[in-house]
CSV table of C-alpha atoms in Angstrom, one decimal:
chain,number,residue,atom,x,y,z
A,146,CYS,CA,151.9,141.5,106.0
A,147,ILE,CA,154.7,140.7,103.6
A,148,PHE,CA,155.8,144.3,103.6
A,149,GLN,CA,156.8,143.9,107.3
A,150,ARG,CA,159.2,140.9,106.5
A,151,GLY,CA,162.8,141.1,105.4
A,152,GLU,CA,164.3,144.5,104.5
A,153,LYS,CA,162.0,147.5,104.9
A,154,MET,CA,160.9,148.8,101.5
A,155,THR,CA,161.3,152.5,100.6
A,156,THR,CA,158.3,154.6,99.7
A,157,GLU,CA,159.6,154.8,96.1
A,158,GLU,CA,159.8,151.0,95.9
A,159,ILE,CA,156.2,150.6,97.2
A,160,SER,CA,155.0,153.2,94.7
A,161,THR,CA,156.7,151.4,91.9
A,162,ILE,CA,154.9,148.1,92.7
A,163,PHE,CA,151.6,149.9,93.0
A,164,SER,CA,152.0,151.5,89.7
A,165,LEU,CA,152.7,148.2,88.0
A,166,LEU,CA,149.4,146.8,89.4
A,167,ASP,CA,147.2,149.9,89.2
A,168,ILE,CA,146.0,149.0,85.7
A,169,ASN,CA,143.2,151.6,85.5
A,170,LYS,CA,145.2,154.2,87.4
A,171,ASP,CA,142.6,154.7,90.1
A,172,GLY,CA,145.2,154.5,92.9
A,173,LYS,CA,143.9,151.1,94.1
A,174,LEU,CA,145.8,147.8,94.2
A,175,ASN,CA,144.7,145.0,92.0
A,176,TYR,CA,145.3,142.3,94.6
A,177,PRO,CA,144.8,139.2,92.4
A,178,GLU,CA,147.2,140.6,89.9
A,179,PHE,CA,149.6,141.5,92.7
A,180,CYS,CA,149.5,137.8,93.9
A,181,ARG,CA,150.2,136.5,90.4
A,182,LEU,CA,153.1,138.9,90.0
A,183,PHE,CA,154.5,138.0,93.4
A,184,VAL,CA,154.4,134.3,92.7
A,185,SER,CA,155.9,134.6,89.3
A,186,THR,CA,158.7,136.8,90.7
A,187,VAL,CA,159.4,134.1,93.4
A,188,GLU,CA,159.6,131.5,90.7
A,189,ARG,CA,162.0,133.5,88.6
A,190,CYS,CA,164.2,134.1,91.6
A,191,GLU,CA,164.2,130.4,92.4
A,192,ALA,CA,165.1,129.5,88.8
A,193,ALA,CA,168.0,132.0,88.9
A,194,ALA,CA,169.2,130.7,92.2
A,195,LEU,CA,169.1,127.1,90.9
A,196,GLU,CA,171.1,128.1,87.8
A,197,ARG,CA,173.8,129.7,90.0
A,198,LEU,CA,173.9,126.6,92.2
A,199,GLU,CA,174.2,124.3,89.2
A,200,ALA,CA,177.0,126.4,87.8
A,201,ASN,CA,178.8,126.4,91.2
A,202,ALA,CA,178.3,122.6,91.4
A,203,LYS,CA,179.7,122.1,87.9
A,204,LEU,CA,182.8,124.2,88.9
A,205,LYS,CA,183.2,122.2,92.1
A,206,ARG,CA,183.0,118.9,90.3
A,207,GLN,CA,185.7,120.0,87.9
A,208,ASN,CA,188.0,120.6,90.8
A,209,PHE,CA,186.9,117.9,93.3
A,210,GLY,CA,185.1,115.2,91.3
A,211,SER,CA,181.4,114.5,91.4
A,212,GLN,CA,181.1,112.5,94.7
A,213,SER,CA,181.6,113.2,98.3
A,214,TYR,CA,181.1,111.5,101.6
A,215,SER,CA,179.8,112.9,104.9
A,216,PRO,CA,180.2,110.6,107.9
A,217,PRO,CA,177.1,109.9,110.0
A,218,LYS,CA,176.6,112.6,112.6
A,219,GLY,CA,175.8,110.9,115.9
A,220,SER,CA,173.8,107.7,116.3
A,221,VAL,CA,170.6,107.3,114.3
A,222,SER,CA,167.7,105.2,115.5
A,223,SER,CA,166.2,102.6,113.3
A,224,SER,CA,163.0,104.5,113.2
A,225,ALA,CA,164.6,107.6,111.8
A,226,ALA,CA,163.5,108.7,108.4
A,227,GLY,CA,165.2,108.2,105.0
A,228,THR,CA,167.4,105.6,103.4
A,229,SER,CA,170.5,107.5,104.3
A,230,GLN,CA,169.9,106.4,107.9
A,231,THR,CA,169.5,102.8,107.0
A,232,ALA,CA,171.9,102.7,104.1
A,233,ALA,CA,175.5,102.4,103.1
A,234,THR,CA,177.0,105.3,101.3
A,235,LEU,CA,178.9,103.6,98.5
A,236,LEU,CA,180.8,106.3,96.8
A,237,PRO,CA,184.5,107.3,97.2
A,238,SER,CA,184.9,108.4,100.8
A,239,SER,CA,187.3,109.0,103.6
A,240,GLU,CA,187.1,108.4,107.3
A,241,THR,CA,187.0,112.2,107.9
A,242,ALA,CA,186.4,113.5,104.4
A,243,GLN,CA,185.1,117.0,104.0
A,244,GLU,CA,184.3,119.5,101.3
A,245,GLU,CA,186.9,122.2,101.0
A,246,SER,CA,187.0,125.6,99.4
A,247,HIS,CA,187.7,126.2,95.7
A,248,ILE,CA,191.3,125.3,94.5
A,249,THR,CA,192.6,125.7,91.0
A,250,PRO,CA,194.4,122.5,90.0
A,251,THR,CA,196.5,124.3,87.5
A,252,LYS,CA,198.7,126.2,90.0
A,253,ALA,CA,202.4,125.7,90.1
A,254,ARG,CA,202.6,122.9,87.6
A,255,SER,CA,206.4,122.9,87.7
A,256,ARG,CA,206.4,121.9,91.4
A,257,ARG,CA,204.0,118.9,91.0
A,258,SER,CA,204.9,115.4,92.1
A,259,SER,CA,203.3,112.9,89.7
A,260,LEU,CA,202.7,109.2,89.5
A,261,SER,CA,201.6,107.4,86.3
A,262,ASN,CA,199.9,104.0,86.2
A,263,GLN,CA,198.7,102.0,83.2
A,264,ILE,CA,196.8,98.7,83.2
A,265,THR,CA,195.4,96.9,80.2
A,266,MET,CA,192.5,94.5,80.8
A,267,THR,CA,191.4,91.9,78.3
A,268,PRO,CA,187.9,90.4,78.5
A,269,GLY,CA,187.6,86.6,78.8
A,270,LYS,CA,190.9,86.1,80.7
A,271,ALA,CA,189.3,86.2,84.1
A,272,LEU,CA,189.2,82.8,85.9
A,273,LYS,CA,185.6,81.6,86.4
A,274,LEU,CA,184.9,80.4,89.9
A,275,GLN,CA,183.4,77.0,89.6
A,276,GLU,CA,180.1,76.4,91.3
A,277,PRO,CA,180.4,73.8,94.1
A,278,SER,CA,179.2,70.4,93.0
A,279,GLY,CA,175.9,69.4,94.5
A,280,LEU,CA,175.0,73.0,95.3
A,281,GLN,CA,171.4,72.2,94.9
A,282,GLU,CA,171.6,70.0,98.0
A,283,TRP,CA,173.2,72.7,100.2
A,284,TYR,CA,171.3,74.8,102.7
A,285,ASN,CA,170.2,78.2,101.3
A,286,SER,CA,168.9,81.5,102.4
A,287,GLY,CA,168.3,84.5,100.2
A,288,VAL,CA,167.3,88.2,100.6
A,289,ARG,CA,166.4,91.0,98.3
A,290,GLY,CA,167.5,94.7,98.5
A,291,CYS,CA,167.9,97.8,96.4
A,292,PHE,CA,170.6,100.4,95.7
A,293,PHE,CA,169.1,103.9,95.7
A,294,VAL,CA,170.8,106.9,94.2
A,295,GLU,CA,170.2,109.8,96.5
A,296,THR,CA,169.8,113.5,95.5
A,297,ASP,CA,173.5,114.2,96.4
A,298,GLY,CA,174.7,111.4,94.1
A,299,SER,CA,175.5,109.0,96.9
A,300,ILE,CA,174.2,105.4,96.8
A,301,GLY,CA,172.5,103.7,99.7
A,302,SER,CA,171.1,100.2,100.5
A,303,LEU,CA,170.1,98.1,103.5
A,304,GLN,CA,172.7,96.0,105.3
A,305,TYR,CA,172.1,92.5,106.5
A,306,GLN,CA,173.2,90.2,109.4
A,307,LEU,CA,174.2,86.7,108.5
A,308,HIS,CA,174.2,83.9,111.2
A,309,ILE,CA,176.0,80.6,110.6
A,310,PRO,CA,175.4,78.0,113.3
A,311,GLN,CA,178.5,76.0,112.6
A,312,THR,CA,181.7,76.1,110.5
A,313,THR,CA,180.9,75.3,107.0
A,314,ASN,CA,181.8,75.8,103.3
A,315,VAL,CA,179.9,78.8,101.9
A,316,TYR,CA,179.0,80.0,98.5
A,317,LEU,CA,177.9,83.7,98.3
A,318,THR,CA,176.4,85.4,95.4
A,319,ILE,CA,174.9,88.9,94.7
A,320,GLN,CA,173.4,90.0,91.4
A,321,PRO,CA,170.9,92.6,90.0
A,322,LEU,CA,167.4,91.4,90.3
A,323,SER,CA,165.5,91.4,87.1
A,324,LEU,CA,161.8,92.5,87.2
A,325,SER,CA,161.2,92.2,83.5
A,326,ARG,CA,158.0,90.5,82.5
A,327,ARG,CA,159.6,89.3,79.3
A,328,PRO,CA,162.5,86.8,79.4
A,329,ASP,CA,163.9,88.2,76.1
A,330,ILE,CA,164.1,91.8,77.4
A,331,PRO,CA,166.2,92.1,80.5
A,332,SER,CA,165.7,94.9,83.0
A,333,SER,CA,167.8,98.0,82.1
A,334,TRP,CA,169.9,97.8,85.4
A,335,MET,CA,171.2,94.3,84.8
A,336,ALA,CA,174.6,95.7,83.7
A,337,VAL,CA,175.1,97.4,87.1
A,338,ASP,CA,178.1,96.0,88.9
A,339,THR,CA,177.5,94.7,92.4
A,340,ALA,CA,179.7,93.3,95.2
A,341,LEU,CA,179.1,91.9,98.7
A,342,PHE,CA,181.5,92.7,101.6
A,343,VAL,CA,181.4,90.3,104.6
A,344,THR,CA,182.7,91.6,107.9
A,345,SER,CA,182.7,90.1,111.4
A,346,ALA,CA,179.8,91.3,113.6
A,347,GLY,CA,181.6,91.9,116.9
A,348,GLU,CA,179.9,93.1,120.1
A,349,ALA,CA,181.1,96.6,119.2
A,350,LYS,CA,180.7,97.7,115.6
A,351,GLU,CA,184.2,99.2,115.9
A,352,ASP,CA,185.5,95.7,116.2
A,353,SER,CA,184.2,94.7,112.8
A,354,THR,CA,186.9,93.4,110.4
A,355,LEU,CA,186.8,92.5,106.7
A,356,VAL,CA,186.4,88.7,106.3
A,357,CYS,CA,185.9,88.4,102.5
A,358,PHE,CA,184.2,90.0,99.5
A,359,THR,CA,182.9,88.8,96.1
A,360,GLU,CA,185.6,89.2,93.4
A,361,ALA,CA,184.9,86.5,90.9
A,362,ARG,CA,182.0,86.9,88.4
A,363,ASP,CA,179.7,84.6,86.6
A,364,ARG,CA,177.7,86.7,84.1
A,365,GLU,CA,175.6,89.0,86.3
A,366,LYS,CA,176.5,87.2,89.5
A,367,TYR,CA,179.4,88.2,91.7
A,368,VAL,CA,180.5,85.3,93.8
A,369,TRP,CA,182.8,84.1,96.7
A,370,LYS,CA,183.5,80.6,97.8
A,371,GLY,CA,185.3,79.5,100.9
A,372,GLU,CA,184.9,78.4,104.6
A,373,LEU,CA,183.3,80.6,107.3
A,374,ASN,CA,183.4,79.9,111.0
A,375,ALA,CA,180.3,79.7,113.1
A,376,GLY,CA,179.1,83.1,114.2
A,377,SER,CA,177.5,86.3,113.0
A,378,TYR,CA,178.6,88.5,110.1
A,379,TYR,CA,177.5,91.7,108.4
A,380,LEU,CA,176.7,91.6,104.7
A,381,LEU,CA,177.4,95.0,103.1
A,382,PRO,CA,176.2,95.4,99.5
A,383,PHE,CA,178.2,97.6,97.2
A,384,THR,CA,178.1,99.1,93.8
A,385,SER,CA,180.9,101.3,92.4
A,386,GLY,CA,178.8,104.1,91.0
A,387,CYS,CA,180.3,103.6,87.5
A,388,LYS,CA,177.1,102.2,86.0
A,389,LEU,CA,174.4,103.4,88.5
A,390,LYS,CA,174.4,107.2,88.5
A,391,ARG,CA,171.8,109.8,89.2
A,392,ARG,CA,169.9,110.8,86.1
A,393,ASN,CA,169.0,114.4,85.4
A,394,LYS,CA,165.2,114.4,85.4
A,395,LYS,CA,165.1,117.6,83.2
A,396,THR,CA,166.6,115.5,80.4
A,397,THR,CA,163.8,112.9,80.5
A,398,SER,CA,162.0,112.9,77.2
A,399,GLY,CA,158.4,111.9,76.7
A,400,LYS,CA,155.2,112.8,78.4
A,401,ALA,CA,154.6,112.0,82.1
A,402,VAL,CA,152.6,108.8,82.6
A,403,GLU,CA,149.0,109.2,83.9
A,404,LEU,CA,148.7,107.6,87.3
A,405,ILE,CA,145.0,107.8,87.9
A,406,ASN,CA,142.0,106.8,85.7
A,407,ARG,CA,138.5,108.2,86.2
A,408,SER,CA,135.4,106.5,85.0
A,409,ASP,CA,132.3,108.3,83.6
A,410,THR,CA,131.0,108.4,87.1
A,411,GLU,CA,134.2,110.0,88.4
A,412,GLU,CA,135.2,106.8,90.1
A,413,ILE,CA,139.0,106.7,90.7
A,414,ASP,CA,141.2,103.8,89.8
A,415,LEU,CA,145.0,103.2,89.4
A,416,SER,CA,146.2,103.2,85.8
A,417,ARG,CA,147.7,100.1,84.3
A,418,GLU,CA,151.2,101.7,84.2
A,419,LEU,CA,151.0,102.6,87.9
A,420,ARG,CA,149.8,99.1,88.8
A,421,GLU,CA,152.8,97.6,87.0
A,422,ALA,CA,155.2,99.9,88.8
A,423,LEU,CA,153.6,99.2,92.2
A,424,SER,CA,153.9,95.5,91.4
A,425,ASP,CA,157.6,95.9,90.8
A,426,ILE,CA,157.9,97.9,94.0
A,427,PHE,CA,156.2,95.1,95.8
A,428,ASP,CA,158.8,92.7,94.5
A,429,ILE,CA,161.6,95.0,95.6
A,430,ILE,CA,160.5,95.4,99.2
A,431,ASP,CA,159.5,91.8,99.5
A,432,ILE,CA,162.9,91.1,101.1
A,433,ASP,CA,162.5,87.4,101.8
A,434,GLY,CA,160.8,86.8,98.4
A,435,ASN,CA,157.8,84.9,99.8
A,436,GLY,CA,155.2,86.9,97.9
A,437,LEU,CA,153.9,88.7,101.0
A,438,LEU,CA,154.9,91.9,102.9
A,439,SER,CA,155.4,91.7,106.6
A,440,LEU,CA,155.1,94.8,108.7
A,441,GLU,CA,158.9,95.1,108.8
A,442,GLU,CA,159.2,94.9,105.0
A,443,TYR,CA,156.4,97.4,104.5
A,444,ASN,CA,158.0,99.8,106.9
A,445,PHE,CA,161.2,99.8,104.8
A,446,PHE,CA,158.9,101.2,102.0
A,447,GLU,CA,157.3,103.7,104.4
A,448,LEU,CA,160.6,105.0,105.7
A,449,ARG,CA,161.9,105.3,102.2
A,450,THR,CA,158.9,107.2,100.8
A,451,SER,CA,157.5,109.1,103.8
A,452,GLY,CA,160.0,108.9,106.6
A,453,GLU,CA,157.4,107.4,108.9
A,454,LYS,CA,156.6,103.9,110.1
A,455,CYS,CA,153.4,102.0,110.3
A,456,ASP,CA,152.8,100.9,113.9
A,457,LYS,CA,151.1,97.7,115.0
A,458,ASP,CA,147.8,99.4,115.6
A,459,ALA,CA,147.8,100.8,112.1
A,460,TRP,CA,148.8,97.4,110.7
A,461,LEU,CA,145.7,95.9,112.4
A,462,VAL,CA,143.5,98.4,110.6
A,463,CYS,CA,145.2,97.3,107.3
A,464,LYS,CA,144.4,93.8,108.2
A,465,GLU,CA,140.7,94.7,108.5
A,466,ASN,CA,140.5,96.6,105.2
A,467,PHE,CA,143.0,95.1,102.8
A,468,ASP,CA,143.8,91.6,101.5
A,469,MET,CA,146.2,89.8,103.9
A,470,ARG,CA,147.5,86.3,104.5
A,471,LYS,CA,149.3,85.2,107.7
A,472,ASN,CA,149.3,88.8,108.9
A,473,GLN,CA,151.2,89.9,105.8
A,474,LEU,CA,150.0,92.1,103.0
A,475,THR,CA,149.4,90.5,99.6
A,476,ARG,CA,150.1,92.1,96.3
A,477,GLN,CA,146.4,92.8,95.9
A,478,GLY,CA,146.3,94.3,99.3
A,479,PHE,CA,149.2,96.6,98.5
A,480,MET,CA,147.3,97.8,95.4
A,481,GLU,CA,144.2,98.3,97.5
A,482,LEU,CA,146.1,100.4,100.0
A,483,ASN,CA,147.6,102.7,97.3
A,484,LEU,CA,144.1,103.0,95.7
A,485,LEU,CA,142.7,104.1,99.0
A,486,GLU,CA,145.4,106.7,99.5
A,487,ALA,CA,144.7,108.0,95.9
A,488,THR,CA,141.0,108.1,96.6
A,489,GLU,CA,141.5,110.0,99.9
A,490,LYS,CA,143.4,112.6,97.9
A,491,GLU,CA,140.6,112.8,95.4
A,492,GLY,CA,142.8,111.6,92.6
A,493,ASP,CA,145.6,114.1,93.1
A,494,PRO,CA,148.8,112.2,92.1
A,495,ALA,CA,151.2,114.5,93.9
A,496,ASP,CA,151.8,112.1,96.9
A,497,LEU,CA,152.0,109.1,94.5
A,498,TRP,CA,154.8,110.8,92.5
A,499,LEU,CA,156.7,111.6,95.7
A,500,SER,CA,156.6,107.9,96.6
A,501,LEU,CA,157.5,106.8,93.1
A,502,GLU,CA,160.5,109.2,92.8
A,503,ALA,CA,161.7,108.1,96.2
A,504,MET,CA,161.8,104.6,94.9
A,505,GLY,CA,163.9,105.7,91.9
A,506,TYR,CA,161.2,106.2,89.2
A,507,ASN,CA,161.1,109.1,86.7
A,508,ARG,CA,157.9,110.6,85.3
A,509,MET,CA,157.7,108.0,82.6
A,510,LEU,CA,157.7,105.3,85.3
A,511,GLU,CA,161.1,104.0,84.4
A,512,LEU,CA,163.3,102.8,87.2
A,513,VAL,CA,166.4,104.9,86.6
A,514,ASP,CA,167.7,105.9,90.1
A,515,ALA,CA,167.7,102.5,91.7
A,516,CYS,CA,169.0,98.9,91.1
A,517,PRO,CA,167.2,96.0,92.9
A,518,PHE,CA,169.5,93.1,93.8
A,519,GLN,CA,169.4,89.5,95.1
A,520,ILE,CA,171.7,88.0,97.7
A,521,ASP,CA,172.0,84.2,98.1
A,522,VAL,CA,174.0,82.4,100.8
A,523,HIS,CA,174.6,78.6,100.3
A,524,CYS,CA,176.0,76.6,103.2
A,525,GLU,CA,177.1,73.0,102.9
A,526,ALA,CA,176.7,71.9,106.6
A,527,ALA,CA,174.1,74.2,108.2
A,528,GLN,CA,171.1,76.4,107.6
A,529,PRO,CA,172.1,80.1,107.4
A,530,SER,CA,169.8,82.9,108.4
A,531,ILE,CA,169.8,86.5,107.1
A,532,GLN,CA,168.0,89.5,108.5
A,533,PRO,CA,168.0,93.1,107.3
A,534,VAL,CA,169.5,95.5,109.8
A,535,SER,CA,169.3,99.2,110.3
A,536,MET,CA,172.8,100.5,111.2
A,537,ALA,CA,173.8,104.2,111.4
A,538,SER,CA,177.4,102.9,111.2
A,539,GLY,CA,176.7,101.0,107.9
A,540,PRO,CA,178.4,103.6,105.6
A,541,ARG,CA,181.5,103.7,107.8
A,542,LEU,CA,181.7,99.9,108.0
A,543,LEU,CA,181.4,99.6,104.3
A,544,ASN,CA,184.0,102.3,103.7
A,545,GLN,CA,186.5,100.6,106.1
A,546,ALA,CA,185.9,97.2,104.4
A,547,LEU,CA,186.3,98.8,100.9
A,548,GLN,CA,189.6,100.5,102.0
A,549,LYS,CA,190.9,97.3,103.5
A,550,SER,CA,190.0,95.3,100.3
A,551,ILE,CA,192.2,97.7,98.3
A,552,THR,CA,195.2,98.1,100.6
A,553,ALA,CA,195.3,94.3,101.3
A,554,ARG,CA,195.6,93.5,97.6
A,555,ALA,CA,197.7,96.4,96.3
A,556,GLY,CA,201.1,97.7,97.0
A,557,ALA,CA,201.6,101.3,98.1
A,558,ARG,CA,203.4,103.6,95.6
A,559,ALA,CA,204.6,107.0,96.9
A,560,LEU,CA,204.0,110.1,94.8
A,561,ARG,CA,207.3,111.4,93.5
A,562,GLY,CA,208.8,114.1,95.7
A,563,GLN,CA,206.4,113.2,98.6
A,564,GLU,CA,207.1,110.0,100.3
A,565,SER,CA,204.2,110.3,102.8
A,566,VAL,CA,201.4,110.4,100.2
A,567,PHE,CA,200.7,106.9,98.7
A,568,ILE,CA,198.5,105.6,95.9
A,569,TYR,CA,197.1,102.0,96.2
A,570,THR,CA,195.7,100.5,93.0
A,571,TYR,CA,193.5,97.5,93.3
A,572,ARG,CA,193.2,95.4,90.1
A,573,GLY,CA,190.4,93.0,90.3
A,574,GLU,CA,189.1,90.7,87.6
A,575,HIS,CA,186.4,93.2,86.6
A,576,ARG,CA,187.1,96.5,88.5
A,577,ILE,CA,190.0,98.8,89.2
A,578,SER,CA,189.9,100.9,92.4
A,579,THR,CA,192.4,103.4,93.8
A,580,LEU,CA,193.0,104.7,97.2
A,581,ILE,CA,195.0,107.7,98.5
A,582,ALA,CA,196.7,107.5,101.9
A,583,ASN,CA,197.9,110.8,103.3
A,584,LYS,CA,200.3,110.2,106.2
A,585,THR,CA,201.3,113.8,106.5
A,586,ASN,CA,200.1,116.2,109.1
A,587,GLN,CA,198.4,118.5,106.6
A,588,LYS,CA,195.7,117.9,103.9
A,589,ALA,CA,196.9,116.7,100.5
A,590,THR,CA,195.3,117.7,97.3
A,591,VAL,CA,195.8,115.2,94.5
A,592,HIS,CA,195.0,116.0,90.9
A,593,VAL,CA,193.8,112.9,88.9
A,594,ASN,CA,193.9,112.7,85.1
A,595,ASN,CA,192.2,109.8,83.3
A,596,GLU,CA,192.2,111.4,79.8
A,597,GLN,CA,194.5,108.7,78.3
A,598,SER,CA,192.3,105.8,79.5
A,599,ARG,CA,190.4,103.9,76.8
A,600,ASN,CA,187.0,102.2,77.0
A,601,CYS,CA,186.8,103.2,80.7
A,602,CYS,CA,184.2,104.9,82.9
A,603,SER,CA,185.0,106.3,86.3
A,604,SER,CA,182.8,106.5,89.4
A,605,ARG,CA,183.7,110.2,89.5
A,606,GLY,CA,181.9,110.8,86.3
A,607,LEU,CA,184.8,113.0,85.1
A,608,ASN,CA,188.2,112.3,83.4
A,609,VAL,CA,189.9,115.1,85.3
A,610,PHE,CA,189.3,116.0,88.9
A,611,ALA,CA,191.0,116.7,92.2
A,612,VAL,CA,190.7,114.9,95.5
A,613,GLU,CA,191.4,116.5,98.9
A,614,VAL,CA,192.6,114.0,101.6
A,615,PRO,CA,192.6,115.3,105.2
A,616,ALA,CA,195.8,114.8,107.2
A,617,ARG,CA,196.6,111.3,108.3
A,618,THR,CA,193.6,109.7,106.6
A,619,LYS,CA,192.8,107.4,103.7
A,620,MET,CA,190.3,108.1,100.9
A,621,VAL,CA,189.0,105.9,98.1
A,622,CYS,CA,189.8,108.0,95.0
A,623,GLN,CA,187.8,106.3,92.2
A,624,HIS,CA,186.5,103.0,90.8
A,625,VAL,CA,186.9,102.2,87.1
A,626,LEU,CA,185.0,99.8,84.9
A,627,PRO,CA,185.0,99.1,81.1
A,628,VAL,CA,182.3,100.9,79.1
A,629,ASN,CA,182.1,97.9,76.7
A,630,GLU,CA,182.9,94.7,78.6
A,631,ARG,CA,183.6,92.8,75.3
A,632,GLN,CA,186.5,94.9,74.4
A,633,ASP,CA,189.9,95.5,75.8
A,634,TRP,CA,190.1,98.4,78.2
A,635,THR,CA,193.1,100.4,79.3
A,636,TYR,CA,193.3,102.3,82.6
A,637,ASN,CA,195.8,105.1,82.3
A,638,CYS,CA,195.9,107.5,85.2
A,639,VAL,CA,198.3,110.2,86.3
A,640,GLU,CA,198.0,111.3,90.0
A,641,THR,CA,199.7,114.6,90.8
A,642,LEU,CA,200.2,116.2,94.2
A,643,LEU,CA,199.3,119.8,94.1
A,644,PRO,CA,201.2,122.3,96.3
A,645,SER,CA,199.4,123.3,99.5
A,646,THR,CA,197.8,126.7,99.6
C-alpha cells in the first residue's frame, strides 16, 4: 500500500485526502479519482523538480561554463551499453577534472590576476594544402562514423585503428557526411567542424603519443599530408562543440511526425518519413560504405539505441527472415526488421522514438543532435586498413592528444601575479583553442571573459564563465570558431585568476 511507503501520514492528512475524493460525501473513497489525482500530483512534482534542476544548471553554467568531463571509471568492455563506452568525449576536459561547489566569480576583484589576449583572423588567408598529384592512383581506405551529442552535452564517436604495412606518404581527410537526397540542398550539419587526431597504438594504451592531426582545410574537408612509418595508429575523430550542440527539444516547433501508417484493414506499415530516416540511419551505421550491414555494424546501432547486442544465433534468425546478401543485412532487410518490431508492438511508436532520439533525431525527424562524418586514408605505397574499435580509454586518449596539440604549438603565458598558472593559446588556420595549466598544489579557478570578441562562438556556449582546474593538472578551457566564416573574426579574451576560497 502506498500509505506504508515513505513518511507515515497523519490521521488529519489522510482525512484531507479522503475529503477531496469523497465527492458524494458518503465516506467512501472514489478510487479511480484518487488514482487520477495521485498521478497528476506526481507529474506536477516532477515538473517542479525539473524547473529547479534547470535553474540550478543555468546558475552553474554561469559560473563554470556549459561543459564538463568525467574520466572513465574503470575498464569498460566492448559489449557494454551506450555510446559513452565506445566513444570519445570531445568537450573541454582535464585529466582529473571534477565539478566543484558554487563559487561567485565576482569576489575580490581587486586581487585578481588577469591576462588579456586578442587575435584577429581574416578569411581567405589560410594556406590551402595541395592535394598530392596522382592521388586517384594511391591506395585508399575509408570509414564512416557519427558524432553524437549526449544528454549531458558531451560529444561522442567511435574510434578507429589504422594499420599501414610499410612506410609511405599519406593523405588523411575527415569531413561531414552529406545524406541529402538533393545535390542543391546540403545537409544541415555540413558546417560542423571536424578534425582527426592520429596517435601511436602502443602495446599499452598509456604509451600512445600524438603523431599528427588535421589542421589544413579544403572546404568541408580537414586534411593532413605527410609520411607515416609502418605500424598501427589510433584515429580519434574530434569536433569542437562550437557548431554541434545539444538542442532543447522543448523548443522544437511543428507537429511530431507520424511514424506508423494503418490501412483500412488495420495493417501496419512504416510511414514515408520514417523510411527516409531509417535509410539515413542505414547509411550512418554502414561503416565501410559497402551498402550492407555486417553483424558488427548492426551492433553499433543496437548498442547505441538499446544498449544490447545481437548475437550470432539471433543474426541467423535475421538471415532466415529478412533480406540479406553475403551474410549482411540489406537496406530492404533493415526496413523489414524495423517493420516487424513495430508490428510486434501493435503499432505503438514509443520504442521507435527511443531509437530515433538515440540516433540524434527530434520529433520532426530532423537530425539535430548528431553529425555523420567520413574518414579517408590515402597511401602512396601500400594498402591501409581501418577498423572501428571500442576503447574505454578513448576519451582520455583524445583529451591527451588535444592537449598536446595545443601545448606543442603555443607558448605558455603566466597569469599576472601567479607564475604557476599558465594559459596556452593555439591559433590554427580555422580554430582557436586555449588550455589552462595549473602547476600549483591547489585548485585554481580562472574567470574567462569573451565579451569583447567579435563574430565568435565558443564551445562553452557562454561569453563569461569560470573554469576550475585541479592541482597540478591541465584543462582545455575553450574552443572558438567564427560565426560567419566569410567575415573577419576577433578573439578577445581576458582570463583572470580568482582568489581561492
